[in-house]
mmCIF file of C-alpha atoms in Angstrom:
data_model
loop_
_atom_site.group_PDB
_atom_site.id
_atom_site.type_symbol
_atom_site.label_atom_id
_atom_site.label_comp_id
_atom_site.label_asym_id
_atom_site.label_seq_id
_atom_site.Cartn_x
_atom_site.Cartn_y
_atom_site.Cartn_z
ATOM 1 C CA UNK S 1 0.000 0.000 0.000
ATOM 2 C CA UNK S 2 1.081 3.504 -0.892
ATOM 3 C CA UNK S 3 -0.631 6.292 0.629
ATOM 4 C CA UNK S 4 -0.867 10.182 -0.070
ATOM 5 C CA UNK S 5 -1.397 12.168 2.813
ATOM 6 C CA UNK S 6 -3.605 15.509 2.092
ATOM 7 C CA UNK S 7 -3.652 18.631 3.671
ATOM 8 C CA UNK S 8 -5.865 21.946 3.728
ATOM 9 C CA UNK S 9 -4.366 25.019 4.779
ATOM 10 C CA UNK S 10 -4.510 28.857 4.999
ATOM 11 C CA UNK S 11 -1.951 30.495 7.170
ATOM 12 C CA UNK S 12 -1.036 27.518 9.055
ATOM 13 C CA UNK S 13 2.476 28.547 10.396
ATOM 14 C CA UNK S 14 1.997 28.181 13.983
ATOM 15 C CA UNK S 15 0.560 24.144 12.956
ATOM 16 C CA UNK S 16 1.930 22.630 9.815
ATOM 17 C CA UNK S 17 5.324 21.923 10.951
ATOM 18 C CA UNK S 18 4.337 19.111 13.976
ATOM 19 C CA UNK S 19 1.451 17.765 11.424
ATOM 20 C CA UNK S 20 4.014 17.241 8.348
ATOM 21 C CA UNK S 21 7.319 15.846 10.650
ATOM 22 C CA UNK S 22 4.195 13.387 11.795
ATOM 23 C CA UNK S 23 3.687 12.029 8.195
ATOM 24 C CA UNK S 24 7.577 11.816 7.120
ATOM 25 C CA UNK S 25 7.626 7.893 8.197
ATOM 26 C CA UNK S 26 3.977 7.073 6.758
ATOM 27 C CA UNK S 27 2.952 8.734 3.699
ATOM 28 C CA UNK S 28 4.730 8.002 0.293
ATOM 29 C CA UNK S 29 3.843 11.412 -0.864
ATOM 30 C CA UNK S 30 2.113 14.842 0.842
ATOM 31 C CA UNK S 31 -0.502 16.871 -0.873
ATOM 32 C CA UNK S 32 -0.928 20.143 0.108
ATOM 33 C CA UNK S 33 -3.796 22.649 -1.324
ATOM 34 C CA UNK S 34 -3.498 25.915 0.324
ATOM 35 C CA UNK S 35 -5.940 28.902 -0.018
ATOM 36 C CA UNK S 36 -3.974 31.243 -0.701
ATOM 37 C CA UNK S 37 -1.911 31.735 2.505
ATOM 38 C CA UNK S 38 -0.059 35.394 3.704
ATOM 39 C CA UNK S 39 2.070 33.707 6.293
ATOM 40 C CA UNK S 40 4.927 31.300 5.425
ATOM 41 C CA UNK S 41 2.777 28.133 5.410
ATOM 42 C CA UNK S 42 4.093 27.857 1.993
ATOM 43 C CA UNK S 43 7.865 28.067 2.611
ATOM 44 C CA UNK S 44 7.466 25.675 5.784
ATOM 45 C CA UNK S 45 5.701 23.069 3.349
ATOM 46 C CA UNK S 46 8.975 23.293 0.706
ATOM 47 C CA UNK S 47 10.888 22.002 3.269
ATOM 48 C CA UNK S 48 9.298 19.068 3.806
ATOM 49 C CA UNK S 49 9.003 18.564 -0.437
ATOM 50 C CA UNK S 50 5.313 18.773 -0.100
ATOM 51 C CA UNK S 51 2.936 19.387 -3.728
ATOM 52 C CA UNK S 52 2.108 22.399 -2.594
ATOM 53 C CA UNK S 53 -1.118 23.492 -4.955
ATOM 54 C CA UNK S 54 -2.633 26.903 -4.367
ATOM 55 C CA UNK S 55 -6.184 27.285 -4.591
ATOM 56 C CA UNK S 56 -8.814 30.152 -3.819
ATOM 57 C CA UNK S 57 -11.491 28.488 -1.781
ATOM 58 C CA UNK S 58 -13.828 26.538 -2.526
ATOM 59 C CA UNK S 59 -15.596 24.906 0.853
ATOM 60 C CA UNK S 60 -14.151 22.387 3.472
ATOM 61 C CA UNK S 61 -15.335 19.155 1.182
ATOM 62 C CA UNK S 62 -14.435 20.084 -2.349
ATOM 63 C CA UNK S 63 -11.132 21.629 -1.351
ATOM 64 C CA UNK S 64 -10.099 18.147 0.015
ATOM 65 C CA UNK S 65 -11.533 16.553 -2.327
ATOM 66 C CA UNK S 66 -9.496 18.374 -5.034
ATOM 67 C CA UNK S 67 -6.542 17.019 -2.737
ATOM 68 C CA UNK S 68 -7.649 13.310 -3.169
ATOM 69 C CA UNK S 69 -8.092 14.287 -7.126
ATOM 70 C CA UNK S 70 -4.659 15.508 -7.697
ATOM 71 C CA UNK S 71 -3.033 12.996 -5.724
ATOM 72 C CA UNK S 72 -0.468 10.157 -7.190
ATOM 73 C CA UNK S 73 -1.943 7.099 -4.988
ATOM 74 C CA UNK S 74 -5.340 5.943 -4.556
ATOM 75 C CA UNK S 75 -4.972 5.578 -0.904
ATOM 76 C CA UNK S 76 -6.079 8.879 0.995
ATOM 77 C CA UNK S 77 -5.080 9.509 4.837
ATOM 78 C CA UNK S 78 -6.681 13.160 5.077
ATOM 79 C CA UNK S 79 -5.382 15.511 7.920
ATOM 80 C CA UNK S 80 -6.017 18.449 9.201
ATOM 81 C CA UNK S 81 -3.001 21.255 9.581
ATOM 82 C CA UNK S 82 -3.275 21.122 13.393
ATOM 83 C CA UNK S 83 -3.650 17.356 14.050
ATOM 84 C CA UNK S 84 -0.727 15.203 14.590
ATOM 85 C CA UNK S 85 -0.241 11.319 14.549
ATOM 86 C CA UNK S 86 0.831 9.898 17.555
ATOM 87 C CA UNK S 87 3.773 7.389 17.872
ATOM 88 C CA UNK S 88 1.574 4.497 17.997
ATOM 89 C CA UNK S 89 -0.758 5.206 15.801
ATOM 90 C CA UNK S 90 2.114 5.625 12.917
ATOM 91 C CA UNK S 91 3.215 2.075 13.923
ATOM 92 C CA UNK S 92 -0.254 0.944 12.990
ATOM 93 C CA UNK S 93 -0.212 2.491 9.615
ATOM 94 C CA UNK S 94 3.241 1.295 8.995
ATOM 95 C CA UNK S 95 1.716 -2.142 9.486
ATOM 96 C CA UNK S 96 -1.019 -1.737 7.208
ATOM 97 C CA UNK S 97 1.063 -0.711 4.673
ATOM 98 C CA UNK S 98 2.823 -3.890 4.763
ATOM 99 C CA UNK S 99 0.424 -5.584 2.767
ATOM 100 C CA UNK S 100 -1.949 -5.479 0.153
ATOM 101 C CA UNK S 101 -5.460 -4.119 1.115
ATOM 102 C CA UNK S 102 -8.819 -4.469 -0.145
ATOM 103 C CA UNK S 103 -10.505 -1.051 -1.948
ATOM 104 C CA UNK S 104 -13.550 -1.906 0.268
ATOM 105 C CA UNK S 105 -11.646 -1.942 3.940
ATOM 106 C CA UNK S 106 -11.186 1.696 5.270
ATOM 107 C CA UNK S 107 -9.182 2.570 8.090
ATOM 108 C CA UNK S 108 -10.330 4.532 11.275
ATOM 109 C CA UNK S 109 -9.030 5.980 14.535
ATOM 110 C CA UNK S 110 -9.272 8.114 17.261
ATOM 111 C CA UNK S 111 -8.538 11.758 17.493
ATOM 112 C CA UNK S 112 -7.795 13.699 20.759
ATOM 113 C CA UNK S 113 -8.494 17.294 21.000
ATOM 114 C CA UNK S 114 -6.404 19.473 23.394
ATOM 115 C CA UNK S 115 -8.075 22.403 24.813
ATOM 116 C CA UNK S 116 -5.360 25.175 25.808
ATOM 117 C CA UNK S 117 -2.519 22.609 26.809
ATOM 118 C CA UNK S 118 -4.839 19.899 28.217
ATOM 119 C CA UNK S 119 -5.972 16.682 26.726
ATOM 120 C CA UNK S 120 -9.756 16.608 26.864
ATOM 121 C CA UNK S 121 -11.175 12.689 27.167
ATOM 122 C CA UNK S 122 -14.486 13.330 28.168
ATOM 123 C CA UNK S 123 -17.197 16.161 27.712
ATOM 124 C CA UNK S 124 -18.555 14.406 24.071
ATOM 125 C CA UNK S 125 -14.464 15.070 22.258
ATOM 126 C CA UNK S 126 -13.211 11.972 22.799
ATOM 127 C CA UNK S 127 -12.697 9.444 21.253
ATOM 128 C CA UNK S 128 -14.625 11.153 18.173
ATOM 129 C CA UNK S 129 -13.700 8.513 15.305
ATOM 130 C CA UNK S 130 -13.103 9.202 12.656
ATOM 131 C CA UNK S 131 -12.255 7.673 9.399
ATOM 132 C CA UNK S 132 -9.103 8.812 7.477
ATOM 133 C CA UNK S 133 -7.848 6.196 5.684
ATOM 134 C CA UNK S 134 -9.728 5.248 2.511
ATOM 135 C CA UNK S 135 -9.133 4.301 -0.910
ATOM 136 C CA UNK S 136 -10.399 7.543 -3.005
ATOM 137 C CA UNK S 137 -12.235 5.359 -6.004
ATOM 138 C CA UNK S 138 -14.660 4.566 -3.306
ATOM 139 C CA UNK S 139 -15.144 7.625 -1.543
ATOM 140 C CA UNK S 140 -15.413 11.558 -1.730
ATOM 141 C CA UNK S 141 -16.064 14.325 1.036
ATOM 142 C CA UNK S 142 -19.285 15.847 1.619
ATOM 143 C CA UNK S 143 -20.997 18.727 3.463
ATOM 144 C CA UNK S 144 -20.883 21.930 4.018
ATOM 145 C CA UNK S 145 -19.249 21.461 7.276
ATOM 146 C CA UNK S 146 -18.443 18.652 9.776
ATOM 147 C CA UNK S 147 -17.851 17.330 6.254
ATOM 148 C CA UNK S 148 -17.842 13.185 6.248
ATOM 149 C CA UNK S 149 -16.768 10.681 3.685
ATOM 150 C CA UNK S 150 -19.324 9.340 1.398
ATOM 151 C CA UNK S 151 -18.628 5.697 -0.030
ATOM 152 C CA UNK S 152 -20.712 4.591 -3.124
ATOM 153 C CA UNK S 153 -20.472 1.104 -1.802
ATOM 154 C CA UNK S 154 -21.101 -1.099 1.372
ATOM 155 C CA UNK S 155 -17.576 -0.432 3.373
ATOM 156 C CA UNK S 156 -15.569 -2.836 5.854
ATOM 157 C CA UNK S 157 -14.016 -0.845 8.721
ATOM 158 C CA UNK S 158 -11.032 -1.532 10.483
ATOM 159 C CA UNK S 159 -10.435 0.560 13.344
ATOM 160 C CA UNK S 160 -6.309 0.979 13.937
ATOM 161 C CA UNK S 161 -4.712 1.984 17.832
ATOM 162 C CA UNK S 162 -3.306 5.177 18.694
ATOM 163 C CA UNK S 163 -4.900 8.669 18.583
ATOM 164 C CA UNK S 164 -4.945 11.514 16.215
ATOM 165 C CA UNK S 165 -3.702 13.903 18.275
ATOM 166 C CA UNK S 166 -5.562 17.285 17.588
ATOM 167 C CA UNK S 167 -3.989 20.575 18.342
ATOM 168 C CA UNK S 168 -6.957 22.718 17.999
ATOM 169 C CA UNK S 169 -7.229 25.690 20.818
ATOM 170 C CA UNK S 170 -4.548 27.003 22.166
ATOM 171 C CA UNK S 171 -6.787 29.976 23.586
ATOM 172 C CA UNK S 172 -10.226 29.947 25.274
ATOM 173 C CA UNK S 173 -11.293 32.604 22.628
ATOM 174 C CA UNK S 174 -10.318 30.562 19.594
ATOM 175 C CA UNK S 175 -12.585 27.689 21.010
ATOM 176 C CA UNK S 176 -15.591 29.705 21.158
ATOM 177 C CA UNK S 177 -15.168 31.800 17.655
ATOM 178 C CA UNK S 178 -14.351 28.525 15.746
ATOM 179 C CA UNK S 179 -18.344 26.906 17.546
ATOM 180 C CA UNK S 180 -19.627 29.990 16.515
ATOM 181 C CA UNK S 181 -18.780 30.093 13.347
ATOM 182 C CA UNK S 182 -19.638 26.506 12.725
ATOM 183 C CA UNK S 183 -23.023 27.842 14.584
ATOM 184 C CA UNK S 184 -23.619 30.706 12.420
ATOM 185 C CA UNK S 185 -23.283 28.458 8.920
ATOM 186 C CA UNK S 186 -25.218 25.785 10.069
ATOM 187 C CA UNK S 187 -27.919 28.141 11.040
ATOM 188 C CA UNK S 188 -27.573 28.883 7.077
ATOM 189 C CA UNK S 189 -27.844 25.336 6.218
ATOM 190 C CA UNK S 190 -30.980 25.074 8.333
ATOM 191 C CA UNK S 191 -32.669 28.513 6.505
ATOM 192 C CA UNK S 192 -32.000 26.892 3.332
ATOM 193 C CA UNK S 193 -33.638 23.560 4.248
ATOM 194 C CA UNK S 194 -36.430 25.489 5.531
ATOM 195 C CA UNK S 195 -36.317 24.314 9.373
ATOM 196 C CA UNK S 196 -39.137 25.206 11.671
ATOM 197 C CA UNK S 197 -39.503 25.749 15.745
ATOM 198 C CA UNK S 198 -36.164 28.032 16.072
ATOM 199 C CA UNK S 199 -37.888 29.641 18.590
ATOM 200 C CA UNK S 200 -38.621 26.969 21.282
ATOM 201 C CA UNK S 201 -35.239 24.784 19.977
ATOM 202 C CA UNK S 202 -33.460 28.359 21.369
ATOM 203 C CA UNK S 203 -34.385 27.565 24.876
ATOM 204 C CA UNK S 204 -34.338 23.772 24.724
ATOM 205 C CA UNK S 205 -31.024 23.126 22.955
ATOM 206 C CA UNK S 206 -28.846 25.124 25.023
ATOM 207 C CA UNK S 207 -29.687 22.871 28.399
ATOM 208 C CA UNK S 208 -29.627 19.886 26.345
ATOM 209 C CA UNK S 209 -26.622 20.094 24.918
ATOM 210 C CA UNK S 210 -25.019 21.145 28.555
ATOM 211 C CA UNK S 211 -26.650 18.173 30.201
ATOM 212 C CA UNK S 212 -25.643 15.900 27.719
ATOM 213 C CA UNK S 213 -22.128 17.069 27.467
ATOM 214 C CA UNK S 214 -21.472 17.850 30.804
ATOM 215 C CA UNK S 215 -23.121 14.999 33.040
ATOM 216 C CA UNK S 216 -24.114 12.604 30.482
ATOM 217 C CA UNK S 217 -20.203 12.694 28.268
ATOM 218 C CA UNK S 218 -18.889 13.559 31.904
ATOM 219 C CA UNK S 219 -17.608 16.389 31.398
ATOM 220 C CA UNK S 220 -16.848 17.403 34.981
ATOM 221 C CA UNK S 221 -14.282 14.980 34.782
ATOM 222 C CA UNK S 222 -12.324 17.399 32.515
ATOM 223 C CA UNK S 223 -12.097 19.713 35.217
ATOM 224 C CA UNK S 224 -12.452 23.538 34.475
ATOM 225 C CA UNK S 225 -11.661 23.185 30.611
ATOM 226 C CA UNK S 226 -14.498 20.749 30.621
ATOM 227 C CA UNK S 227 -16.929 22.827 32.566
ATOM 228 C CA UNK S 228 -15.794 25.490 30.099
ATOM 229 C CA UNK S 229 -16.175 24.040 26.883
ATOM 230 C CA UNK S 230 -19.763 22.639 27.826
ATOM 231 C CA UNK S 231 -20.494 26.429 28.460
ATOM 232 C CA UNK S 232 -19.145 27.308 25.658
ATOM 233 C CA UNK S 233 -21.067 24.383 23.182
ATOM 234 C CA UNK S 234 -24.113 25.430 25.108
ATOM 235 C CA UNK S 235 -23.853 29.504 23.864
ATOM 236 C CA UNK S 236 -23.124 28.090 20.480
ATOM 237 C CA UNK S 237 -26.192 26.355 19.999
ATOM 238 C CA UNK S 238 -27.845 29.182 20.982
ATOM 239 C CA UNK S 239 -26.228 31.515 18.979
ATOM 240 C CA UNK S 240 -27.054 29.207 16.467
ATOM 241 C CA UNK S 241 -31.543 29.255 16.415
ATOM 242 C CA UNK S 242 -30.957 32.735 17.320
ATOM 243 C CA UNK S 243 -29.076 33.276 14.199
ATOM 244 C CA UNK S 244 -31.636 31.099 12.487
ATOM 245 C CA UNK S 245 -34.778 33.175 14.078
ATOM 246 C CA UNK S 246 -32.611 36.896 12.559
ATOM 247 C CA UNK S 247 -31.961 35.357 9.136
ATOM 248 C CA UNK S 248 -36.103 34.243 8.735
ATOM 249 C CA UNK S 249 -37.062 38.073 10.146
ATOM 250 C CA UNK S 250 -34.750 39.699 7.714
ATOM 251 C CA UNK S 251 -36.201 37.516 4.929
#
């Protein structure tokens, strides 16, 4: 098995240099399509002798899926800028690779976010699977965002040890922007479908997404950065009927 590891980015320089040093052992070749960076994401992925392909942007799913397009092998392991394989899970890709693999078996594993320098394992964030590892005849992105792989066929998956470790927030602030963002265009999604009851959702999704999160995922056990990100989910959702109530009174 040969496998092309692809990459999204736009100014990534404080991320991209753990994330590609992670790949070195693993992937056969690196695929990077930026949008356009200012920073020196760009010079940082030279080093490594990354295809570095600059494109303007054109959503999360069809900009890695123009990754998977231009890449050399038909076996995809899609990262993120900030995430980083761990030492153990390498060793399980490395052992994959050692033989031949079916273009119906796709590969999962386990990321682990870290919240402002601690590793979160509860509060709904962990072990949030996710597949990665897929042959790209067999597969493409979709979504506008929390974008998942679509397969075009009945799929057998195998689900590898070690995490993929995520970098994400390295400030509080960062944290909540990114869930509001992600709020704010799924609030667009749901305009566009045409979704109904904004108004009582508004008061009934905030205190079930706490409880869930919070007691049910146990987030206490994450100490404060638990009891803060539950918070911090809980204003997001929110944000987002409230969002959903402004955009159906201004239209």
């Amino acid at each position: 098995m040969k496998i092309s590891a692809t990459i999204i980015t736009l100014n990534e320089e404080d991320k991209i240099r753990p994330c590609l040093e992670s790949l070195k052992e693993i992937a056969d070749e690196i695929v990077v399509v930026d949008s356009i960076s200012t920073d020196s994401t760009k010079a940082i992925c030279e080093e490594f002798g990354v295809r570095f392909i600059e494109q303007k942007w054109l959503g999360y799913s069809e900009q890695k899926n123009l990754a998977n397009k231009i890449a050399t092998y038909d076996w995809i392991l899609s990262v993120d800028a900030d995430e980083v394989i761990s030492e153990e899970l390498k060793k399980s890709i490395l052992k994959i690779k050692e033989n031949d693999t079916d273009d119906n078996v796709v590969f999962s594993f386990n990321r682990l976010n870290n919240y402002c320098g601690k590793w979160i394992h509860h509060s709904g964030f962990y072990p949030d699977k996710k597949i990665r590892i897929w042959n790209r005849n067999i597969g493409k992105w979709e979504g506008l965002i929390h974008e998942v792989i679509k397969f075009d066929r009945k799929v057998k998956e195998q689900h590898l040890k070690g995490d993929l470790l995520h970098f994400s927030y390295s400030k509080p602030e960062d944290f909540e922007k990114q869930l509001f963002k992600f709020a704010e265009m799924r609030a667009q999604h749901y305009f566009e479908k045409g979704k109904k009851n904004a108004g009582l959702l508004k008061i009934v999704s905030p205190l079930y997404y706490f409880i869930q999160h919070y007691i049910l995922r146990l987030g206490f056990l994450d100490g404060k950065e638990g009891l803060t990100m539950c918070r911090v989910g809980a204003k997001a959702t929110r944000h987002k009927y409230e969002t959903l109530i402004k955009l159906k009174t201004e239209n």
